[in-house]
């Protein structure tokens, strides 16, 4: 019997799921719209149907050892999704225990950034590393911190909120209710806000002047910067300066061997990495200089979220604590 894991990515729009082996092969995958289910019971029903189909599609001789789920606002210890702004289920949803009851398999739930860190650890560039950090740059900024081979969850199960550390006391308002959080500057949304600020402050020509805030995407800003647009280039420089400085703080807190950058904004490659590395190195304490690698995630593909959730199960299965944790 070949052992496999079910990896799940619950997103605001769609839920993706796939069967993954230890080598990171995606044996079968499927997806359905999360938005259709106002109530969790309907979601679980649809989820079960999709899992049954997936399992049938790969034939016999497989043993599923667990289910790993990545979801926004997930609490690892409690297996709950708590007050998610982008999902329809209000309050606290005990998703892990509901899934576990249905399938009678160990089930773990974590947030997207921690899932990305598990993915990097098992399938990506962090293989063999015991101390590293993954920063996810999507709509927001997430972080997964690994210390001595274990994800840092903190006392209550929600450590690793680098995106909501302070950049500017009187800064931009954040979705979390605070002001001046890192993710209001460094994320796909953050760089769009920066472009609009720069367009207001300067009079130079820019193609982005014709685009509404809603239509402006991080890809457009990247393309504009590649085409020499001064506002777009300045926006990347501004974003990278704040990111580089904050990452040097992350190093001071956690002393990692490497920091991996993951997600949409990293597709800008050198536009983001070169200035980030410059500001990062300039701000590192001398004792850390030359000792911390800053690199792109090796899991930047469309299945990264499924692989990351599956990797969480493999990690705890191999650590021998899967059944005690789930
Ligand atoms: Zn915040």
XYZ file of C-alpha atoms and ligand atoms in Angstrom:
327
model
C 0.000 0.000 0.000
C 1.396 3.369 -1.012
C 0.890 6.029 1.631
C -0.705 9.284 0.490
C -1.987 12.488 2.070
C -4.914 14.733 1.205
C -3.819 18.369 0.946
C -6.516 21.051 1.017
C -6.420 24.791 0.409
C -9.541 26.628 1.564
C -9.633 30.022 -0.112
C -12.101 32.895 -0.161
C -13.164 31.973 -3.693
C -12.376 28.309 -4.237
C -11.303 25.244 -2.272
C -8.629 23.120 -3.917
C -7.750 19.604 -2.916
C -5.267 16.993 -4.050
C -3.756 13.620 -3.170
C -0.019 13.916 -2.641
C 2.689 11.308 -2.076
C 5.861 11.736 -0.027
C 7.826 12.831 -3.096
C 5.409 15.686 -3.777
C 3.650 14.136 -6.753
C 0.094 15.363 -7.116
C -1.732 12.125 -7.981
C -5.169 13.689 -8.435
C -6.646 17.126 -7.861
C -10.000 18.813 -7.780
C -11.633 22.077 -6.813
C -14.993 23.596 -5.989
C -16.304 27.039 -5.127
C -16.134 27.875 -1.409
C -18.370 30.875 -2.034
C -21.399 28.670 -2.782
C -21.668 27.485 0.793
C -23.127 29.893 3.267
C -23.207 27.152 5.885
C -20.366 24.861 6.820
C -22.519 21.699 6.611
C -23.063 22.163 2.882
C -19.362 22.786 2.428
C -18.451 19.562 4.243
C -20.927 17.584 2.127
C -19.428 18.866 -1.106
C -15.921 18.333 0.269
C -16.720 14.682 1.040
C -18.026 14.076 -2.477
C -14.878 15.516 -4.034
C -12.607 13.460 -1.783
C -14.500 10.253 -2.624
C -14.089 10.956 -6.352
C -10.376 11.701 -5.959
C -9.733 8.520 -4.012
C -11.651 6.441 -6.579
C -9.733 8.063 -9.448
C -6.330 6.821 -8.297
C -7.462 3.217 -7.794
C -6.742 0.798 -4.915
C -3.396 0.129 -3.204
C -3.294 3.540 -1.509
C -3.547 4.311 2.164
C -4.477 7.852 3.164
C -2.623 8.699 6.374
C -4.093 12.117 7.071
C -5.699 15.335 5.872
C -3.865 18.672 5.934
C -5.859 21.856 5.485
C -4.598 25.373 4.885
C -7.126 28.134 5.524
C -7.211 31.825 6.399
C -7.359 32.693 10.116
C -6.683 29.078 11.097
C -5.710 28.109 14.621
C -3.415 25.069 14.557
C -3.960 23.987 18.160
C -7.736 24.258 18.107
C -8.225 23.171 14.480
C -10.541 26.117 14.002
C -11.043 28.907 11.477
C -11.614 32.044 13.536
C -13.409 35.160 12.295
C -12.194 34.948 8.669
C -12.792 38.208 6.790
C -12.904 36.507 3.370
C -15.061 33.449 4.103
C -18.805 33.306 4.623
C -18.684 31.423 7.912
C -18.762 33.889 10.779
C -17.296 33.307 14.219
C -15.365 30.145 14.971
C -15.644 27.042 12.756
C -14.163 23.760 14.102
C -13.239 22.570 10.603
C -10.539 20.057 11.578
C -12.757 18.123 13.991
C -15.658 18.106 11.492
C -13.411 16.672 8.767
C -11.809 14.218 11.177
C -15.213 12.938 12.260
C -16.261 12.419 8.635
C -13.149 10.599 7.435
C -11.820 9.065 10.673
C -8.320 10.264 9.784
C -5.844 12.567 11.564
C -6.637 16.109 10.387
C -4.564 19.242 10.904
C -5.441 22.829 10.057
C -3.036 25.729 9.704
C -2.918 29.101 8.008
C -1.687 29.584 4.444
C 1.717 30.977 5.387
C 2.480 28.137 7.803
C 1.400 25.658 5.115
C 3.868 27.353 2.752
C 6.597 26.861 5.378
C 5.762 23.143 5.701
C 5.873 22.903 1.900
C 9.291 24.555 1.765
C 10.526 22.210 4.494
C 9.371 18.932 2.906
C 9.384 19.688 -0.831
C 11.199 22.979 -1.372
C 14.390 24.878 -0.707
C 14.350 24.397 3.080
C 14.949 20.624 3.008
C 17.420 19.866 5.775
C 17.141 23.342 7.324
C 16.022 23.642 10.947
C 15.677 27.422 11.152
C 14.079 29.407 8.364
C 11.255 31.817 7.598
C 8.782 31.905 4.705
C 7.174 35.220 3.825
C 4.111 35.043 1.563
C 3.432 38.128 -0.526
C -0.116 37.907 -1.824
C -3.128 40.113 -1.170
C -1.665 40.385 2.329
C 1.664 39.423 3.901
C 1.890 36.136 5.788
C 4.788 34.485 7.558
C 5.708 31.006 8.703
C 8.594 30.810 11.159
C 10.446 27.538 11.705
C 12.717 27.270 14.714
C 14.696 24.152 15.604
C 12.734 22.156 13.009
C 9.280 23.145 14.300
C 6.765 25.753 13.198
C 6.442 28.489 15.786
C 2.786 28.578 16.870
C 3.123 30.454 20.129
C 1.096 30.059 23.300
C -2.326 30.443 21.695
C -1.619 28.974 18.259
C -1.292 32.120 16.163
C 2.346 33.263 16.222
C 4.042 34.467 13.059
C 2.068 37.581 12.236
C 4.953 39.543 10.769
C 2.498 41.204 8.362
C 0.892 43.006 11.295
C 4.048 44.353 12.890
C 4.472 48.091 12.890
C 6.131 50.063 10.121
C 4.720 53.509 10.830
C 2.784 54.594 13.926
C 0.684 57.068 11.936
C 0.673 54.909 8.802
C -1.885 53.261 6.599
C -5.042 51.719 8.032
C -4.999 47.916 8.011
C -7.771 45.336 7.665
C -6.829 43.986 11.117
C -7.986 47.217 12.763
C -4.522 48.618 13.460
C -2.586 51.317 11.676
C 0.786 51.175 9.931
C 1.102 47.372 9.602
C 3.770 45.949 7.299
C 1.224 44.357 4.953
C -0.389 47.704 4.186
C 2.917 48.553 2.449
C 4.390 45.207 1.425
C 1.821 43.045 -0.417
C 0.005 43.195 -3.742
C -2.486 45.569 -2.142
C 0.269 47.553 -0.435
C 2.193 48.275 -3.634
C -1.022 49.392 -5.333
C -1.589 51.855 -2.497
C 2.001 53.045 -2.949
C 1.526 53.592 -6.693
C -1.531 55.718 -6.030
C 0.319 57.753 -3.429
C 3.214 58.347 -5.843
C 0.848 59.268 -8.691
C -0.711 61.871 -6.401
C 2.630 63.273 -5.227
C 4.458 63.471 -8.582
C 3.583 64.788 -12.016
C 5.693 62.484 -14.229
C 3.915 60.593 -16.997
C 2.746 57.105 -16.161
C 0.445 54.685 -17.975
C -0.965 53.774 -14.587
C -2.676 57.185 -14.402
C -5.337 55.766 -16.731
C -6.072 52.755 -14.497
C -8.549 52.734 -11.614
C -7.426 51.457 -8.216
C -9.716 48.436 -8.537
C -8.235 47.494 -11.930
C -4.605 48.084 -11.027
C -2.826 44.778 -10.381
C 0.631 43.890 -9.134
C 1.329 42.380 -12.577
C 0.529 45.719 -14.241
C 2.921 47.494 -11.903
C 5.597 44.894 -12.667
C 5.072 45.266 -16.416
C 5.159 49.064 -16.130
C 8.415 48.920 -14.163
C 9.975 46.651 -16.783
C 8.913 49.172 -19.424
C 10.750 51.927 -17.532
C 7.774 53.608 -15.815
C 9.340 55.806 -13.111
C 6.380 55.580 -10.751
C 6.345 51.764 -10.938
C 10.105 51.555 -10.380
C 9.842 53.934 -7.413
C 6.961 51.845 -6.006
C 9.104 48.690 -6.084
C 12.025 50.519 -4.496
C 9.760 51.858 -1.715
C 8.190 48.422 -1.115
C 11.569 46.683 -1.103
C 13.070 49.191 1.326
C 10.354 48.538 3.899
C 10.484 44.761 3.299
C 14.289 44.614 3.535
C 14.315 46.590 6.776
C 11.574 44.453 8.324
C 13.300 41.227 7.301
C 16.406 42.372 9.129
C 14.175 42.662 12.230
C 12.863 39.132 11.564
C 16.466 37.920 11.566
C 17.148 39.660 14.867
C 14.106 37.893 16.384
C 14.548 34.402 15.009
C 18.102 33.945 13.627
C 17.155 31.939 10.528
C 19.477 30.269 8.041
C 17.314 31.510 5.163
C 14.284 33.622 4.359
C 12.137 32.457 1.443
C 9.847 34.860 -0.382
C 6.730 33.289 -1.820
C 3.710 34.478 -3.801
C 2.473 36.776 -6.537
C 4.665 39.785 -5.844
C 7.831 37.667 -6.158
C 7.086 37.184 -9.868
C 8.637 40.637 -10.261
C 11.956 38.855 -9.547
C 14.973 41.240 -9.610
C 12.705 44.276 -9.405
C 11.827 43.139 -5.899
C 14.751 40.944 -4.830
C 17.680 43.246 -5.701
C 16.531 46.306 -3.709
C 15.140 44.089 -0.905
C 18.517 42.346 -0.552
C 20.290 45.722 -0.495
C 18.142 47.174 2.280
C 18.112 43.845 4.124
C 21.905 43.638 4.204
C 22.301 47.325 5.066
C 20.091 46.887 8.118
C 21.345 43.545 9.427
C 23.204 43.543 12.704
C 26.885 42.848 12.002
C 26.720 39.438 13.740
C 24.213 38.234 11.116
C 25.886 39.668 8.024
C 26.664 37.078 5.342
C 24.915 34.338 7.320
C 21.315 34.602 6.134
C 20.207 33.639 2.623
C 17.372 35.610 1.032
C 15.853 33.554 -1.747
C 12.716 32.866 -3.778
C 10.527 29.963 -2.693
C 11.086 26.764 -4.640
C 7.358 26.077 -4.450
C 6.129 28.964 -6.560
C 3.759 26.942 -8.678
C 0.004 26.656 -8.855
C -0.148 23.624 -6.564
C 1.982 25.114 -3.793
C -0.946 25.534 -1.385
C -2.040 21.887 -1.736
C 1.552 20.661 -1.416
C 2.097 22.807 1.683
C -0.988 21.466 3.470
C -0.001 17.903 2.564
C 3.571 18.525 3.742
C 2.213 19.429 7.201
C 0.863 15.878 7.534
C 4.085 14.247 6.277
C 6.133 16.348 8.694
C 4.098 15.377 11.768
C 3.692 11.782 10.584
C 7.481 11.458 10.427
C 7.903 13.264 13.742
C 5.529 10.671 15.249
C 3.170 13.281 16.734
C 0.422 13.274 14.095
C -2.225 11.497 16.148
C -1.470 13.444 19.340
C -1.768 16.774 17.497
C -4.957 16.028 15.554
Zn -2.664 44.797 10.449
